[in-house]
Coordinates of C-alpha atoms and ligand atoms in Angstrom, one line a residue:
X1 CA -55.6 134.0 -31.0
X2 CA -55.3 134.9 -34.6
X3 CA -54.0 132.2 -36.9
X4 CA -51.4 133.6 -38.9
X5 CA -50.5 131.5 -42.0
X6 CA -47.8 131.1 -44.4
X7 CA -47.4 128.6 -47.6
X8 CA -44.0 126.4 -47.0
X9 CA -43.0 124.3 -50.2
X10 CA -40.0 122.1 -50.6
X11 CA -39.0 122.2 -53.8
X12 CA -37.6 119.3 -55.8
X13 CA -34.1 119.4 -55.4
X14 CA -34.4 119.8 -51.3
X15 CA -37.0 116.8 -52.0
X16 CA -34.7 114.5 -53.7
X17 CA -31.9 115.5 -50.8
X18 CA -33.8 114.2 -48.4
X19 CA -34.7 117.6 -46.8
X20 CA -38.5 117.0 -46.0
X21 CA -37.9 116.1 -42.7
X22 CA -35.1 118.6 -41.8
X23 CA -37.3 121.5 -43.0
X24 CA -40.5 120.3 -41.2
X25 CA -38.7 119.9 -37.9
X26 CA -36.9 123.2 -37.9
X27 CA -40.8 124.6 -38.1
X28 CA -41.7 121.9 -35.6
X29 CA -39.0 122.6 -33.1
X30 CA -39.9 126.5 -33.2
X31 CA -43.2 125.9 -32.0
X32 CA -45.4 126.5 -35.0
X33 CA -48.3 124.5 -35.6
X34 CA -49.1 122.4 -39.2
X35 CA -51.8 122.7 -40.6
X36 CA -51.5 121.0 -44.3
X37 CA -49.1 118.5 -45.8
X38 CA -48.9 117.2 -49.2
X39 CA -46.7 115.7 -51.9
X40 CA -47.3 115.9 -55.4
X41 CA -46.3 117.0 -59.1
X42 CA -47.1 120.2 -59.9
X43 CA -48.3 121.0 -63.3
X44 CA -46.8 123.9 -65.3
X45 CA -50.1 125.6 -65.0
X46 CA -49.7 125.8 -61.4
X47 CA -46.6 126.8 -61.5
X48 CA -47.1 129.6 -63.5
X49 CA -49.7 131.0 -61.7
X50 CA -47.8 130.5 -57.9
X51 CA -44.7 132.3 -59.8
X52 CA -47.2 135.3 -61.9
X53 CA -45.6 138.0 -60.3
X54 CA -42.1 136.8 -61.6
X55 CA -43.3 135.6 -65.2
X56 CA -41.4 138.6 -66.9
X57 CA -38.3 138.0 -64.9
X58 CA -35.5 136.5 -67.6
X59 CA -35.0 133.4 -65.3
X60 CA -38.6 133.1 -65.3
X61 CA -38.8 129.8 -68.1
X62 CA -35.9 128.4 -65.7
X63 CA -37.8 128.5 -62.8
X64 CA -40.6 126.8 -64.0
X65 CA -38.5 123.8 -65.3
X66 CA -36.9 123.9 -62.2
X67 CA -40.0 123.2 -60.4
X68 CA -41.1 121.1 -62.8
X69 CA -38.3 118.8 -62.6
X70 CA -39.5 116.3 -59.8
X71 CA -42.1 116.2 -57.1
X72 CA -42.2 119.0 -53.9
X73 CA -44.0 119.0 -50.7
X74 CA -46.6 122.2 -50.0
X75 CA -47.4 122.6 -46.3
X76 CA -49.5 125.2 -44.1
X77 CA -47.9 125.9 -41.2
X78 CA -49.6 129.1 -38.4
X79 CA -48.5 131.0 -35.4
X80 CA -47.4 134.2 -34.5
X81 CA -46.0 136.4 -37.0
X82 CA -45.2 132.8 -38.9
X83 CA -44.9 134.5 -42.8
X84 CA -41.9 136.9 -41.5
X85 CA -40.2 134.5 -39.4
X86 CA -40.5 131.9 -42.0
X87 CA -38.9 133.4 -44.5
X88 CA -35.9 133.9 -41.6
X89 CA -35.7 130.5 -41.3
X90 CA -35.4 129.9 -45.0
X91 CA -32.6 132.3 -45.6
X92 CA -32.2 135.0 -48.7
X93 CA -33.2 133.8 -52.1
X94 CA -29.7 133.8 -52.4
X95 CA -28.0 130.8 -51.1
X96 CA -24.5 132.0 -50.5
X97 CA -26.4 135.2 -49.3
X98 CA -27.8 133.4 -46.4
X99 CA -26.9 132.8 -42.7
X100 CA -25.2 130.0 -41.7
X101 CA -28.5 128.4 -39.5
X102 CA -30.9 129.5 -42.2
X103 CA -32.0 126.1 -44.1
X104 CA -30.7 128.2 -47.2
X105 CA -27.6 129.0 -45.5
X106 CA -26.9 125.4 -43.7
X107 CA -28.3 123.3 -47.8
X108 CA -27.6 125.6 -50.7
X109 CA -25.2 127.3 -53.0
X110 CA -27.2 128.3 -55.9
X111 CA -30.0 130.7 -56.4
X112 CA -31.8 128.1 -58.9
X113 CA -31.3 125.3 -56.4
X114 CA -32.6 127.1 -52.9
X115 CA -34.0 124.3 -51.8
X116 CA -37.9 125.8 -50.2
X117 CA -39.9 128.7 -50.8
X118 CA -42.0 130.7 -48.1
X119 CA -44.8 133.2 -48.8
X120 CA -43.8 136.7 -48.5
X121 CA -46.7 138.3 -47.4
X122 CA -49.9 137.5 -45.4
X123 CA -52.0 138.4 -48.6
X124 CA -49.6 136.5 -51.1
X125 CA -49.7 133.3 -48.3
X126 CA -53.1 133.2 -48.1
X127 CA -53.7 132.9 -52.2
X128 CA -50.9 130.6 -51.8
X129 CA -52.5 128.5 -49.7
X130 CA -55.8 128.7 -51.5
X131 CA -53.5 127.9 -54.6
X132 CA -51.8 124.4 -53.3
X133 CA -54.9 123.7 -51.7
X134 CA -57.9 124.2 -52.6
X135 CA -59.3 121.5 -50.7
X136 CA -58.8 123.4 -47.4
X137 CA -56.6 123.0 -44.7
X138 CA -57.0 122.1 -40.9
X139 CA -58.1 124.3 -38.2
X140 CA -57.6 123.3 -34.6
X141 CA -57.0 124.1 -31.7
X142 CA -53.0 122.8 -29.9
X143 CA -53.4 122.6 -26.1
X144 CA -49.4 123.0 -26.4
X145 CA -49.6 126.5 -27.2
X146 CA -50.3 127.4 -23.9
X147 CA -46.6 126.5 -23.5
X148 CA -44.9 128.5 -26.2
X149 CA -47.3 131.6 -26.6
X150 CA -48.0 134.0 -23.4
Ligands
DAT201 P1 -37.9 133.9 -52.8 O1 -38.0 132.4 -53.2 O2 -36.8 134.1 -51.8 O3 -39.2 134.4 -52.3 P2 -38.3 135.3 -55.3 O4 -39.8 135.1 -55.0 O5 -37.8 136.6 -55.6 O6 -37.5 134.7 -54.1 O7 -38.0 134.3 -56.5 C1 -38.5 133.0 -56.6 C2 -37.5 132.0 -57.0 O8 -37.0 132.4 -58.2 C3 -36.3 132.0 -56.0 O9 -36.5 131.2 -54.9 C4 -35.2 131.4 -57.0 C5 -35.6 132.1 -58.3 N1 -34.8 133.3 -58.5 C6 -35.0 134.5 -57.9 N2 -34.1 135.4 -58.3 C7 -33.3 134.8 -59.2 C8 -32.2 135.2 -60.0 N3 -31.8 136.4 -60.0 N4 -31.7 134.2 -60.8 C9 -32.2 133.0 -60.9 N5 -33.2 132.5 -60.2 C10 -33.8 133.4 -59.3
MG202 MG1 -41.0 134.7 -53.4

């Protein structure tokens, strides 16, 4: 089966709430499959590359401090059609924007406090993931798929 992947990050704020666990679960619970995991500080650098495609945006320097301001979590998760349904999950950038069951929708008011991010689009997850970790992630094989894909 083709391994669809998408770059999920907590960002500090949803870290400092406690959220790591929710958020994982909720991807968990649906059936996809992890495949990275880390903690760490990101450095502005990083940052600024991950965000590139939003540097001339006007809430582009509050962004970065934003992410700057304490530690997030980066994971890999795969399966079907994961980047799309992902960003379901997460809810609209938007907090107030987003459906009540959306971690956005059910965690966050603000736009500059959402909470998680989720790769848009197979191409921009994949340089995400090579991005937050360019170690590599796993690849293996869940005998419980054969219980949640047909
Ligand atoms: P998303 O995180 O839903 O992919 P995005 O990639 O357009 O949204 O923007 C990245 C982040 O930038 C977003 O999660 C929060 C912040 N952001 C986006 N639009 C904003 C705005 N109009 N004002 C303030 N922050 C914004
Ligand atoms: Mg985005």
């Amino acid at each position: 089966m083709a391994q669809e992947r998408t770059y999920i990050m907590v960002k500090p704020d949803g870290v400092e709430r406690g959220l790591v666990g929710e958020i994982i679960k909720r991807f968990e619970n649906r059936g996809f499959k992890l495949l990275a995991l880390k903690a760490l500080q990101p450095s502005r650098d990083l940052l600024e590359k991950h965000y590139a495609d939003l540097s001339s945006k006007p809430f582009f320097p509050k962004l970065v401090d934003y992410m700057l301001s304490g530690p997030v979590v980066g994971m890999v998760w795969a399966g079907k059609e994961v980047v799309k349904t992902g960003r379901v999950m997460l809810g609209a950038t938007n907090p107030l924007a987003s459906a009540p069951g959306t971690i956005r929708g059910d965690y966050a008011i603000d736009v500059g406090k959402n909470i998680c991010h989720g790769s848009d689009a197979v191409e921009s997850a994949e340089k995400e993931i090579a991005l937050w970790f360019p170690e590599g992630v796993l690849n293996y094989e869940r005998s419980l798929d054969k219980l949640i894909y047909e």
